[in-house]
Every structure is written in structure tokens, then in C-alpha cells.
Short mmCIF file of C-alpha atoms in Angstrom, two decimals:
data_model
loop_
_atom_site.label_atom_id
_atom_site.label_comp_id
_atom_site.label_asym_id
_atom_site.label_seq_id
_atom_site.Cartn_x
_atom_site.Cartn_y
_atom_site.Cartn_z
CA MET A 19 -33.72 15.72 -1.02
CA ASP A 20 -33.15 19.37 -2.13
CA LEU A 21 -29.91 18.42 -0.98
CA LEU A 22 -29.67 15.22 -2.73
CA ILE A 23 -30.38 17.06 -6.28
CA GLU A 24 -27.77 19.29 -5.08
CA ILE A 25 -25.15 16.94 -4.48
CA PHE A 26 -25.39 15.15 -7.53
CA GLN A 27 -26.03 17.66 -10.55
CA THR A 28 -22.34 19.48 -8.48
CA SER A 29 -20.35 16.04 -8.65
CA LEU A 30 -21.63 15.13 -11.91
CA THR A 31 -21.53 18.62 -14.26
CA PRO A 32 -19.36 17.62 -17.46
CA MET A 33 -16.08 19.50 -16.31
CA VAL A 34 -16.09 17.82 -13.10
CA PHE A 35 -17.22 14.15 -14.39
CA LEU A 36 -14.28 14.91 -17.42
CA TYR A 37 -11.80 16.02 -14.46
CA MET A 38 -12.26 13.40 -12.24
CA ALA A 39 -11.84 11.45 -14.99
CA ALA A 40 -8.94 12.43 -15.94
CA GLY A 41 -7.37 12.42 -12.93
CA VAL A 42 -8.43 8.86 -12.15
CA LEU A 43 -6.80 8.55 -16.08
CA ALA A 44 -3.34 10.23 -14.37
CA GLY A 45 -3.21 8.61 -11.48
CA ILE A 46 -2.77 4.65 -13.06
CA CYS A 47 0.21 5.61 -15.01
CA ILE A 48 1.75 8.10 -12.25
CA GLY A 49 0.73 4.92 -10.11
CA ALA A 50 2.19 2.10 -12.98
CA LEU A 51 5.53 3.93 -12.56
CA PRO A 52 8.13 2.69 -10.63
CA GLY A 53 9.28 5.36 -7.95
CA LEU A 54 6.22 8.23 -8.59
CA THR A 55 3.60 7.62 -5.87
CA ALA A 56 1.07 8.90 -5.38
CA THR A 57 1.71 11.48 -2.79
CA MET A 58 4.20 12.69 -6.02
CA GLY A 59 1.62 12.82 -8.17
CA VAL A 60 -1.40 14.36 -6.55
CA ALA A 61 1.48 17.56 -5.02
CA LEU A 62 3.17 17.63 -9.17
CA LEU A 63 -1.20 18.47 -10.21
CA LEU A 64 -2.06 20.56 -7.65
CA PRO A 65 -1.36 23.44 -9.24
CA MET A 66 -3.46 23.31 -11.83
CA THR A 67 -5.97 23.23 -9.18
CA PHE A 68 -5.44 26.73 -8.33
CA GLY A 69 -7.88 28.25 -11.37
CA MET A 70 -10.96 25.91 -10.58
CA ASP A 71 -13.71 25.50 -7.85
CA ALA A 72 -13.43 23.77 -4.79
CA ALA A 73 -15.25 20.91 -6.44
CA GLN A 74 -13.37 20.60 -9.59
CA GLY A 75 -9.83 20.31 -7.42
CA ILE A 76 -10.21 18.35 -5.00
CA LEU A 77 -12.88 15.36 -7.24
CA MET A 78 -9.43 15.68 -9.52
CA LEU A 79 -6.69 15.16 -7.23
CA LEU A 80 -8.65 12.40 -5.21
CA GLY A 81 -8.98 10.90 -8.28
CA ILE A 82 -5.13 10.59 -8.86
CA TYR A 83 -5.30 9.29 -4.94
CA CYS A 84 -7.65 6.47 -6.36
CA GLY A 85 -5.03 5.97 -9.71
CA ALA A 86 -1.94 6.12 -8.09
CA ILE A 87 -2.81 3.12 -5.78
CA TYR A 88 -4.51 1.67 -8.13
CA GLY A 89 -2.22 1.72 -10.59
CA GLY A 90 1.29 0.01 -8.91
CA SER A 91 -0.64 -2.81 -9.04
CA ILE A 92 -0.08 -3.10 -12.96
CA SER A 93 4.18 -2.55 -12.50
CA ALA A 94 3.82 -4.93 -9.75
CA VAL A 95 2.04 -8.25 -11.23
CA LEU A 96 3.53 -7.45 -15.00
CA LEU A 97 7.54 -6.30 -13.99
CA HIS A 98 7.98 -8.00 -10.04
CA THR A 99 8.17 -3.96 -9.54
CA PRO A 100 5.63 -2.34 -7.32
CA GLY A 101 4.52 1.30 -9.10
CA THR A 102 4.39 2.29 -5.46
CA PRO A 103 5.03 1.32 -2.08
CA ALA A 104 1.27 0.24 -1.15
CA SER A 105 1.60 -2.46 -3.81
CA ALA A 106 4.74 -3.97 -2.71
CA ALA A 107 2.75 -7.31 -1.10
CA THR A 108 0.63 -7.55 -4.77
CA ALA A 109 3.98 -8.21 -5.99
CA ILE A 110 4.66 -11.27 -4.46
CA ASP A 111 1.44 -13.56 -6.21
CA GLY A 112 1.00 -10.93 -9.09
CA TYR A 113 4.59 -10.95 -10.30
CA ALA A 114 4.28 -15.66 -9.75
CA MET A 115 0.90 -15.64 -11.52
CA ALA A 116 1.88 -14.13 -14.86
CA GLN A 117 5.08 -16.24 -14.71
CA LYS A 118 2.48 -18.75 -15.62
CA GLY A 119 0.88 -17.06 -18.23
CA GLU A 120 -2.04 -15.64 -15.94
CA ALA A 121 -1.07 -11.64 -16.01
CA GLY A 122 -4.70 -11.25 -17.29
CA ARG A 123 -6.71 -13.13 -14.34
CA ALA A 124 -3.69 -11.47 -11.91
CA LEU A 125 -4.77 -7.54 -12.90
CA GLY A 126 -8.86 -8.74 -13.56
CA THR A 127 -8.31 -10.08 -9.94
CA ALA A 128 -6.47 -7.14 -8.67
CA THR A 129 -8.53 -4.70 -9.96
CA LEU A 130 -11.83 -6.16 -8.71
CA ALA A 131 -10.55 -5.82 -4.98
CA SER A 132 -8.95 -2.55 -5.12
CA TYR A 133 -12.50 -1.68 -7.14
CA MET A 134 -14.15 -3.67 -3.50
CA GLY A 135 -11.98 -2.22 -0.92
CA GLY A 136 -12.77 1.49 -2.48
CA LEU A 137 -16.16 1.04 -1.77
CA VAL A 138 -15.89 -0.26 1.63
CA SER A 139 -14.45 3.12 2.36
CA VAL A 140 -16.51 5.06 0.81
CA ALA A 141 -19.15 3.18 2.79
CA CYS A 142 -17.42 3.72 6.07
CA LEU A 143 -16.22 7.37 4.83
CA TRP A 144 -20.25 7.96 4.18
CA LEU A 145 -21.59 6.24 7.74
CA ILE A 146 -19.51 6.45 10.10
CA SER A 147 -16.90 8.88 9.29
CA PRO A 148 -17.00 11.48 13.12
CA GLN A 149 -17.17 7.83 15.05
CA LEU A 150 -13.88 6.60 13.20
CA ALA A 151 -12.38 9.84 13.14
CA LYS A 152 -12.57 10.42 17.45
CA LEU A 153 -11.58 6.80 17.81
CA ALA A 154 -8.48 7.37 15.85
CA LEU A 155 -7.37 10.38 18.36
CA GLN A 156 -7.21 8.55 21.03
CA PHE A 157 -4.23 6.58 19.64
CA SER A 158 -0.94 7.71 21.69
CA SER A 159 2.43 6.38 20.80
CA ALA A 160 2.11 3.34 22.84
CA GLU A 161 -0.40 2.31 20.33
CA PHE A 162 1.23 3.08 17.36
CA PHE A 163 4.19 1.22 18.53
CA LEU A 164 1.74 -1.88 19.17
CA LEU A 165 0.82 -1.32 15.61
CA ALA A 166 4.24 -1.12 14.26
CA VAL A 167 5.28 -4.47 15.93
CA PHE A 168 2.16 -6.04 14.53
CA GLY A 169 2.84 -4.93 11.50
CA LEU A 170 6.34 -6.68 11.67
CA CYS A 171 4.90 -9.90 12.91
CA ILE A 172 4.19 -10.41 9.41
CA ILE A 173 7.09 -10.79 7.69
CA GLY A 174 7.02 -15.06 9.01
CA ASN A 175 3.36 -15.27 6.79
CA ILE A 176 5.22 -13.59 3.58
CA SER A 177 9.09 -15.31 3.95
CA GLY A 178 6.86 -18.18 2.56
CA ASP A 179 8.49 -22.09 3.19
CA ASP A 180 11.94 -19.72 4.07
CA ILE A 181 10.58 -18.24 7.59
CA GLU A 182 14.38 -17.96 9.22
CA LYS A 183 15.93 -16.07 5.82
CA GLY A 184 12.83 -13.60 5.51
CA LEU A 185 13.55 -12.75 9.24
CA ILE A 186 16.87 -12.27 9.04
CA CYS A 187 16.13 -10.11 6.04
CA GLY A 188 13.74 -7.80 8.10
CA CYS A 189 16.31 -7.08 10.27
CA LEU A 190 18.36 -6.05 7.59
CA GLY A 191 15.92 -3.78 6.94
CA ILE A 192 14.84 -2.41 10.38
CA LEU A 193 19.22 -1.62 10.41
CA VAL A 194 19.57 0.13 7.35
CA ALA A 195 16.21 2.19 8.18
CA THR A 196 18.58 3.31 11.81
CA VAL A 197 20.88 5.60 9.63
CA GLY A 198 20.69 8.66 10.05
CA ILE A 199 19.57 11.90 12.30
CA ASP A 200 17.97 9.91 15.86
CA SER A 201 13.91 11.36 14.98
CA VAL A 202 13.76 11.23 19.34
CA THR A 203 17.13 13.00 20.52
CA SER A 204 18.43 13.70 17.03
CA TYR A 205 22.13 11.97 17.09
CA ILE A 206 24.00 11.31 14.25
CA ARG A 207 23.45 8.02 13.27
CA PHE A 208 25.54 5.39 11.54
CA SER A 209 26.51 8.19 9.17
CA PRO A 210 29.96 9.57 8.07
CA GLU A 211 30.71 12.97 9.39
CA GLY A 212 29.41 16.18 6.79
CA ASP A 213 27.61 13.62 4.66
CA TYR A 214 24.06 15.23 4.40
CA ASN A 215 22.79 11.80 2.24
CA PHE A 216 23.48 9.81 5.13
CA MET A 217 21.84 11.90 7.26
CA GLY A 218 19.30 12.45 5.81
CA GLY A 219 18.64 8.56 6.73
CA ILE A 220 18.49 6.16 3.81
CA SER A 221 14.87 5.96 1.69
CA TYR A 222 13.20 2.97 0.99
CA ILE A 223 11.55 3.28 -1.99
CA PRO A 224 14.42 3.28 -3.76
CA ILE A 225 15.56 0.40 -1.70
CA MET A 226 12.10 -1.59 -2.81
CA ILE A 227 13.01 -0.50 -7.14
CA GLY A 228 16.27 -1.75 -6.58
CA LEU A 229 15.57 -4.86 -4.75
CA PHE A 230 12.50 -5.82 -6.59
CA ALA A 231 12.99 -4.15 -9.96
CA MET A 232 16.28 -4.38 -10.49
CA SER A 233 16.86 -7.39 -9.41
CA GLN A 234 15.17 -7.89 -11.93
CA ALA A 235 16.35 -6.81 -14.46
CA PHE A 236 20.04 -8.09 -13.64
CA GLU A 237 18.17 -11.05 -13.34
CA ASN A 238 17.16 -10.66 -17.20
CA ILE A 239 20.62 -9.92 -18.87
CA GLU A 240 21.24 -13.57 -17.61
CA ASP A 241 19.50 -14.50 -21.03
CA ILE A 242 18.50 -11.54 -23.07
CA PHE A 243 19.05 -12.60 -26.18
CA SER A 244 17.08 -16.14 -25.58
CA GLU A 245 13.94 -16.48 -27.68
CA GLU A 246 11.57 -17.92 -25.34
CA GLU A 247 9.31 -15.67 -24.07
CA ILE A 248 6.35 -15.13 -21.05
CA GLN A 249 3.49 -16.34 -23.09
CA ALA A 250 0.50 -14.14 -21.06
CA LYS A 251 -2.48 -15.76 -22.58
CA ILE A 252 -5.61 -12.81 -21.93
CA THR A 253 -8.45 -14.73 -20.38
CA ASN A 254 -9.69 -14.36 -17.67
CA ILE A 255 -9.70 -10.40 -16.94
CA LEU A 256 -13.47 -10.91 -15.39
CA PRO A 257 -13.01 -13.18 -12.36
CA LYS A 258 -14.97 -16.20 -12.48
CA LYS A 259 -17.61 -18.13 -10.30
CA GLU A 260 -14.63 -19.37 -8.51
CA ASP A 261 -12.41 -16.79 -8.41
CA LEU A 262 -15.15 -14.31 -7.86
CA LYS A 263 -16.25 -16.10 -4.69
CA LYS A 264 -12.50 -15.72 -3.04
CA ILE A 265 -12.19 -11.94 -3.79
CA VAL A 266 -15.61 -11.24 -2.99
CA ARG A 267 -14.16 -13.24 0.38
CA ILE A 268 -11.20 -11.43 1.12
CA ALA A 269 -11.01 -7.86 -0.38
CA PRO A 270 -14.21 -6.13 1.89
CA VAL A 271 -12.70 -7.65 5.11
CA THR A 272 -9.10 -5.92 4.39
CA GLY A 273 -10.65 -2.69 2.58
CA LEU A 274 -12.39 -2.86 5.94
CA ILE A 275 -9.02 -2.73 7.76
CA GLY A 276 -7.61 -1.21 5.10
CA THR A 277 -9.90 1.80 6.45
CA PHE A 278 -9.03 2.01 9.92
CA ILE A 279 -5.72 1.79 9.37
CA GLY A 280 -6.11 4.44 6.74
CA ILE A 281 -8.32 6.96 9.92
CA ILE A 282 -5.16 6.46 11.81
CA PRO A 283 -2.76 9.54 10.86
CA GLY A 284 0.97 8.39 9.57
CA ALA A 285 -0.12 4.84 9.33
CA GLY A 286 -0.57 4.55 5.18
CA ALA A 287 -1.70 2.46 1.90
CA ASP A 288 1.94 0.40 2.03
CA ILE A 289 1.35 -0.74 6.09
CA GLY A 290 -2.38 -1.22 4.46
CA SER A 291 -1.06 -4.32 1.97
CA PHE A 292 0.91 -5.60 4.25
CA VAL A 293 -2.18 -6.02 7.07
CA GLY A 294 -4.33 -7.06 3.79
CA TYR A 295 -1.87 -9.52 2.42
CA ASN A 296 -0.64 -11.19 6.29
CA VAL A 297 -5.57 -10.72 7.44
CA ALA A 298 -5.45 -12.41 3.37
CA ARG A 299 -3.41 -15.62 4.39
CA SER A 300 -5.17 -15.89 8.49
CA ILE A 301 -8.19 -16.73 6.48
CA ALA A 302 -7.90 -18.31 3.09
CA LYS A 303 -8.43 -21.65 2.36
CA GLU A 304 -5.55 -22.61 0.95
CA PRO A 305 -2.59 -20.80 2.51
CA GLU A 306 -0.31 -23.44 0.91
CA LYS A 307 -0.92 -21.48 -2.31
CA PHE A 308 0.23 -18.09 -1.83
CA GLY A 309 3.74 -17.01 -3.11
CA THR A 310 3.22 -18.90 -5.83
CA GLY A 311 0.27 -17.50 -7.75
CA SER A 312 -2.53 -16.94 -5.09
CA VAL A 313 -5.75 -15.78 -6.26
CA GLU A 314 -6.35 -15.00 -2.57
CA ALA A 315 -3.28 -13.64 -1.92
CA ILE A 316 -3.64 -10.79 -4.72
CA SER A 317 -7.17 -9.67 -3.37
CA GLY A 318 -6.39 -9.30 0.68
CA PRO A 319 -2.97 -6.49 -0.24
CA GLU A 320 -5.82 -4.71 -2.32
CA GLY A 321 -8.26 -4.50 -0.94
CA GLY A 322 -5.92 -3.44 1.99
CA ASN A 323 -4.22 -0.42 0.11
CA ASN A 324 -7.73 0.70 -1.24
CA GLY A 325 -9.38 0.64 1.97
CA VAL A 326 -6.73 3.24 2.79
CA THR A 327 -7.61 5.91 0.42
CA GLY A 328 -11.40 6.61 2.30
CA GLY A 329 -9.85 5.91 5.60
CA ALA A 330 -7.35 8.75 5.04
CA MET A 331 -9.84 10.67 4.39
CA ILE A 332 -12.26 11.11 7.25
CA PRO A 333 -10.16 11.78 9.85
CA MET A 334 -8.96 14.79 7.29
CA LEU A 335 -12.68 16.08 6.39
CA THR A 336 -14.03 15.58 10.21
CA LEU A 337 -11.36 17.61 12.38
CA GLY A 338 -8.79 18.72 10.02
CA VAL A 339 -5.76 15.76 10.49
CA PRO A 340 -4.22 14.56 7.60
CA GLY A 341 -4.52 11.21 7.95
CA ASP A 342 -1.27 10.30 4.80
CA ALA A 343 0.93 12.72 2.80
CA VAL A 344 -1.87 12.74 0.00
CA THR A 345 -4.30 14.12 2.54
CA ALA A 346 -2.02 16.18 3.79
CA ILE A 347 -1.43 17.72 0.27
CA MET A 348 -5.63 17.80 0.23
CA ILE A 349 -6.35 20.41 3.26
CA GLY A 350 -3.67 22.64 1.12
CA ALA A 351 -5.83 22.42 -1.78
CA LEU A 352 -8.82 23.21 0.45
CA THR A 353 -6.96 26.58 1.90
CA ILE A 354 -6.13 27.91 -1.27
CA GLN A 355 -9.77 27.93 -2.05
CA GLY A 356 -10.73 29.41 1.58
CA LEU A 357 -11.88 26.61 2.85
CA THR A 358 -11.09 24.96 6.23
CA PRO A 359 -11.14 21.53 6.78
CA GLY A 360 -12.18 20.07 10.19
CA PRO A 361 -16.36 19.91 11.80
CA MET A 362 -17.08 23.05 10.88
CA LEU A 363 -16.94 22.26 7.32
CA PHE A 364 -19.88 19.88 7.76
CA GLN A 365 -22.21 23.31 9.17
CA THR A 366 -21.01 25.51 6.15
CA ASN A 367 -19.90 23.57 3.01
CA LYS A 368 -22.85 20.55 2.99
CA VAL A 369 -23.17 19.99 -0.14
CA LEU A 370 -18.77 19.94 -1.38
CA VAL A 371 -18.25 16.91 2.07
CA TYR A 372 -21.26 14.89 0.08
CA THR A 373 -19.88 15.54 -2.95
CA ILE A 374 -16.27 14.16 -2.31
CA PHE A 375 -18.50 11.36 -0.07
CA LEU A 376 -20.11 10.50 -3.67
CA GLY A 377 -16.56 11.74 -5.86
CA MET A 378 -14.79 9.27 -4.32
CA PHE A 379 -17.86 6.24 -5.36
CA ILE A 380 -17.01 7.70 -8.76
CA ALA A 381 -13.79 8.03 -9.11
CA ASN A 382 -13.65 4.40 -7.65
CA THR A 383 -15.67 2.98 -10.33
CA LEU A 384 -13.54 5.24 -12.92
CA MET A 385 -11.00 3.75 -11.64
CA CYS A 386 -12.35 0.07 -12.51
CA ILE A 387 -13.60 0.29 -15.90
CA PHE A 388 -10.36 1.85 -17.27
CA GLY A 389 -8.69 -1.63 -15.01
CA PHE A 390 -10.26 -3.87 -17.49
CA ALA A 391 -10.69 -1.83 -20.26
CA GLY A 392 -6.69 -1.85 -20.25
CA ILE A 393 -5.93 -4.95 -19.41
CA ARG A 394 -5.57 -6.30 -22.55
CA LEU A 395 -3.23 -3.13 -23.21
CA PHE A 396 -0.88 -3.53 -19.64
CA THR A 397 -0.26 -7.05 -19.89
CA LYS A 398 0.77 -6.44 -23.99
CA VAL A 399 4.36 -5.75 -21.68
CA LEU A 400 5.06 -9.40 -21.72
CA SER A 401 5.46 -9.65 -24.98
CA VAL A 402 8.28 -7.08 -25.41
CA PRO A 403 11.42 -8.75 -26.13
CA LYS A 404 13.48 -8.54 -23.12
CA VAL A 405 16.68 -6.85 -24.71
CA ILE A 406 13.88 -4.13 -25.44
CA LEU A 407 12.36 -4.11 -22.22
CA THR A 408 15.73 -5.08 -19.96
CA PRO A 409 17.08 -1.51 -20.48
CA ALA A 410 13.63 0.03 -20.50
CA ILE A 411 13.34 -1.73 -16.41
CA PHE A 412 16.82 0.25 -16.07
CA VAL A 413 15.73 3.61 -17.55
CA LEU A 414 12.54 3.14 -15.35
CA CYS A 415 14.38 2.00 -12.63
CA ILE A 416 16.93 4.86 -12.57
CA ILE A 417 14.38 7.64 -13.33
CA GLY A 418 11.68 6.86 -10.09
CA SER A 419 14.99 6.90 -7.96
CA PHE A 420 16.17 10.18 -9.15
CA ALA A 421 12.88 11.87 -9.18
CA MET A 422 11.92 11.40 -5.42
CA LYS A 423 14.68 13.87 -4.04
CA ASN A 424 16.81 14.79 -7.03
CA SER A 425 19.29 12.93 -5.98
CA LEU A 426 22.31 10.79 -7.36
CA PHE A 427 22.88 9.05 -4.12
CA ASP A 428 19.25 7.53 -4.49
CA VAL A 429 20.51 5.88 -7.72
CA TRP A 430 23.30 4.86 -6.06
CA VAL A 431 21.34 3.64 -3.30
CA MET A 432 18.42 1.74 -5.56
CA LEU A 433 21.24 0.04 -7.41
CA ILE A 434 23.23 -1.26 -4.12
CA ALA A 435 19.92 -2.12 -3.66
CA GLY A 436 19.87 -3.95 -6.73
CA ILE A 437 22.78 -5.95 -6.53
CA VAL A 438 22.18 -7.38 -3.50
CA GLY A 439 18.39 -8.19 -4.49
CA TYR A 440 19.93 -10.22 -7.04
CA PHE A 441 22.54 -12.27 -5.09
CA LEU A 442 19.36 -12.95 -2.25
CA GLY A 443 17.32 -14.05 -5.31
CA LYS A 444 20.17 -16.58 -6.10
CA LEU A 445 20.22 -17.19 -2.70
CA LYS A 446 16.41 -18.05 -2.75
CA VAL A 447 16.38 -14.85 0.26
CA PRO A 448 12.61 -13.48 0.31
CA THR A 449 13.66 -9.65 0.40
CA SER A 450 10.08 -8.70 0.23
CA PRO A 451 10.67 -8.47 4.35
CA ALA A 452 13.57 -5.82 4.55
CA ILE A 453 10.67 -3.59 3.24
CA LEU A 454 8.86 -4.21 5.67
CA GLY A 455 11.06 -3.35 8.13
CA LEU A 456 12.42 -0.25 6.23
CA ILE A 457 8.82 0.93 6.81
CA LEU A 458 8.05 -0.30 10.40
CA GLY A 459 11.17 -0.51 11.79
CA PRO A 460 11.03 3.64 12.37
CA MET A 461 7.53 4.01 13.47
CA ALA A 462 8.26 1.18 16.24
CA GLU A 463 11.61 2.68 17.13
CA LYS A 464 10.46 6.33 17.46
CA ASN A 465 6.96 5.43 19.29
CA PHE A 466 8.76 3.05 21.83
CA ARG A 467 10.84 5.39 23.05
CA THR A 468 8.37 8.05 22.58
CA ALA A 469 6.25 6.18 25.25
CA LEU A 470 8.76 5.74 27.76
CA LEU A 471 9.72 9.61 27.58
CA LYS A 472 6.03 9.68 28.69
CA SER A 473 5.73 7.42 31.44
CA GLY A 474 8.72 8.19 33.01
CA GLY A 475 10.47 4.84 31.34
CA ASP A 476 7.29 2.09 32.90
CA PRO A 477 6.37 -0.03 30.15
CA VAL A 478 2.93 -0.23 32.03
CA VAL A 479 2.28 2.15 29.83
CA PHE A 480 1.82 -0.74 26.94
CA PHE A 481 -0.82 -2.27 28.17
CA GLN A 482 -3.69 0.99 29.40
CA THR A 483 -5.84 1.16 26.74
CA PRO A 484 -8.60 -0.90 24.93
CA ILE A 485 -6.56 0.00 21.93
CA CYS A 486 -2.72 -2.10 23.32
CA TRP A 487 -4.93 -4.82 24.75
CA PHE A 488 -6.43 -5.12 20.75
CA PHE A 489 -2.98 -5.08 19.46
CA ILE A 490 -1.68 -7.64 21.78
CA ILE A 491 -3.68 -9.80 21.35
CA LEU A 492 -3.41 -9.37 17.34
CA ILE A 493 0.07 -9.56 17.81
CA PHE A 494 -0.19 -13.15 19.95
CA VAL A 495 -2.32 -14.47 17.34
CA THR A 496 0.02 -13.44 14.17
CA LEU A 497 2.96 -15.85 16.62
CA PHE A 498 1.05 -18.40 17.60
CA GLY A 499 -2.50 -18.79 15.37
CA GLY A 500 -0.52 -21.34 13.36
CA MET A 501 1.01 -23.15 16.15
CA ILE A 502 -2.55 -23.60 18.12
CA LYS A 503 -4.40 -24.86 15.95
CA GLU A 504 -2.10 -27.21 14.66
CA PHE A 505 -1.93 -28.29 18.25
CA ILE A 506 -5.88 -28.53 18.29
CA GLY A 507 -5.80 -30.20 14.93
CA GLY A 508 -3.13 -32.45 16.37
CA LYS A 509 -5.98 -33.51 19.73
CA LYS A 510 -8.41 -33.68 17.49
CA LYS A 511 -6.90 -36.06 15.21
CA LYS A 512 -6.00 -38.17 18.08
CA ALA A 513 -9.36 -38.16 19.65
CA ALA A 514 -11.13 -39.31 16.39
CA LYS A 515 -8.21 -42.45 16.01
#
């Protein structure tokens, strides 16, 4: 009981609470700006924690983390511009819903689904941290390869009715990801001699900004002086009963899956988002509405990417192994405070550990409150005339691309991707598969080759562990589940006749 009182006293002191609230607000703003990722937000504000005590500093960073992952959905819904890579899947249906004048409904769905996904991850953080962290350490190159292949299988589900075009676009994304130094042999591929920009590889963030945002800006130019505006009806901010049922059915499930993905070192919220979209489609009652503005299609990725936040904290706190780039920075923040993440942290600083657990819950709750409170303000973006909004999108795209590495090369990459995305849009080719290919292609290639090197070229390595078989079954279900369902349904119809 004394421990519990001390935890609440530490978490709810006015200064700690203020820093956490400021962190959540800053995170939402950072996440909503294209190109400014959660990792960048935490890294930029890390120096501010140097003069704070451990609880204040780490809880403020947690607030930034949770806020930024959610904040990316704001620009994804309103501008078809994922603020962070974790919101790329949300942009598919979120923007479609906003185009129908239901921006408030889309943002309300994203906010509640994000909160539910975050709560599931916090519950796992409290209850099963050590056990899940031990499971994550059993992942080797073979398991990572099969995880990446499972993610790539989602391309068919995010391509809508144009599966062939989506597969081609996904393959183009994988091809672009091969540019630069080979991560296994250090061989330089598809790079002009002496050009260090290409040797470092082509980052997927400028390409994502170009394909989603800049292409949309180019499209807006066609009718920039038209007086037609999208009338964003600010209704259904709080989801109605019908929408609530769908969110409650989807978000906790994808939040749990996102938590598990977050635990795996190297996987991140972007993978959690796309896997969440795929899972939502497979369990949705109306999967045919995906791509046209579906509540379930927004709930899936938002539950998944926010589930990753708590999941990534589990290996960091229990084993000292960062779940993603953000928690790697948080290890640095703890080290600066003279603390070493790992099993001994639970013995020597038990109050701090459980304060972090409670802080994750408070940060997610603040994110939900600030999200719903700001929806009416967010949707004002849609009432801005195109003659003002389009140049603003151009500026944001350029700043977001340049800010990643302070490189003009990334700006040119973004502009070229924007032009390509514009013409792909005219040809009705879905662009989301290209981003999935860029993210998961290198992960699949590196781990495939590493696994074969370790096994001496024996492919049996991909069938040796229960985790491998788990992913093989998931891949099989993803690829052939629809065909099996149709076959069974056809047999039942024949039997009924």
C-alpha cells in the first residue's frame, strides 16, 4: 500500500503532471507536421530533461511519444499527408471520410481507437512485461524475415480492387529500397560512384511525403482557384453507438497485436499500423467498405500503432533492449539520470518503474482528452481556401523532407516522388503498397540473407521454431484465407440448393 501511495504521489505532483501534459501537446503538434517523427520529437526535446529529475524527464518524453504517434493521424485524415510513418495506413480511409464531409467522425474514431490501443499496451506493460520481453528475445533472423514477409502480404489488402497494380507498386518500393550500401556485404548497389547521397540509401520518409502530400498538392493546383470547398460538418466527434461498437471490436485486438510488434526489437509503429489495417479487414463485418471511408479501417491502424508505444517500453525496462528508435533515446535519458534499464531497475528503482507504468496510462488519457478537445480546431484546416492551403502544403513538405537529415537531396527525392505519385493517381494506382515495400523490403532482405549465412545456406532454418510456424500460418491465411472462405461459401450455397 505504501508503494502504491508513493507511485501516485510521484506521478500526480503538479510539476510532473504539467511536464507530461506539455509533452503530450508538443507530441501531437510534432506528429501532425509531415516529416517530424516521434523519434525526432523525443530527440529534439531530450536536452530539456537534463535539469529535471528522472520521473519528470522520462514522463515528459513518454508524453511526446504517445502524442506524436496519435498526432500523425490528424494530417493523415485532413490532408492525406501522414504526419508520421505510423499513420500511412490511416490516410487511406481517413482522408476518404474527410472528403465526404465527415472529418469530425474520422478524427473522433482515430482518437478513441488510439486511446484503446494505448490502454491495451499499458495493461500488457503492467501485467506481462517480463514474460513478453523474454519471448521477444527468441526472435532471430529467420523470425524477423517471416514477420517482414507477413507484412508484405498485406499489400493485397491495402490495394483495394486493383491488386495487380498494388503489387507492382509494392515491388517498385522494394526495388527503390535496394539503392545504397548492402547491409550484409557492404557492396554499393545502384549508386553513382562517389555520390554519398545514394550510397546512404533513399529514405522512405521523403518518398512517403511526396507520394501522399506533394502529389495531393499537385492535384489541388488543377482547381486551385475554384470556389468549391469541402464542407466539413463537425458532427459525430464522439462516436455514435454504431461506430463505437466497431471501434471497441477492432481497436483492442489490433492494440494487442501492436503491443507484441512493439516488443520485437527493430519493429515499429509503422509496421504495427499496416498489420493493424490488415487484421481489421480480416475481422471486419464489412471489409468491402475498406478504402472508401470505413470506421473499422481507421480503428485498425490507429489501435495498432498506439499499441506499439507500450510494447516498445517492455524490453527497454525489463532487459535494457530498446523496442524501437524512441525507446533507444529513452535509454539514454535514463542513463543520464544515473539509471541502468534492465532487471535490476525493478529492484533498485521500483517506484520509478511503476511510475512510468502509471505515467503511460495518464499520457494516453491526456492524449484522448486533448484529441477530442481539439477536433473542431483541427477540422478548420478543411475550410481554408485551396489558394492558401496548397502553398502551405508545399512548404510543409519541403521543411519535413529537409528536416530529416538537413539534406536537399531528400527534398529532390520528395519532389520526384510527388510527381510520380501524381501520375500514379491519374492511373488509379494505389501508392500505399510502395511505402510498405520501402519499409519492409530491406528488413526482409537483410534477415533472409543473414539467416541463410548462419545456417550455411540451409532453408530449413525458416521452419525450425514455433514462432516461425506461427508466422507461416499467418502468411498462408493472409494469402489464401479469402479464397478458402469463398470456396467454403460456394459449397454451402450448392448444398442449400
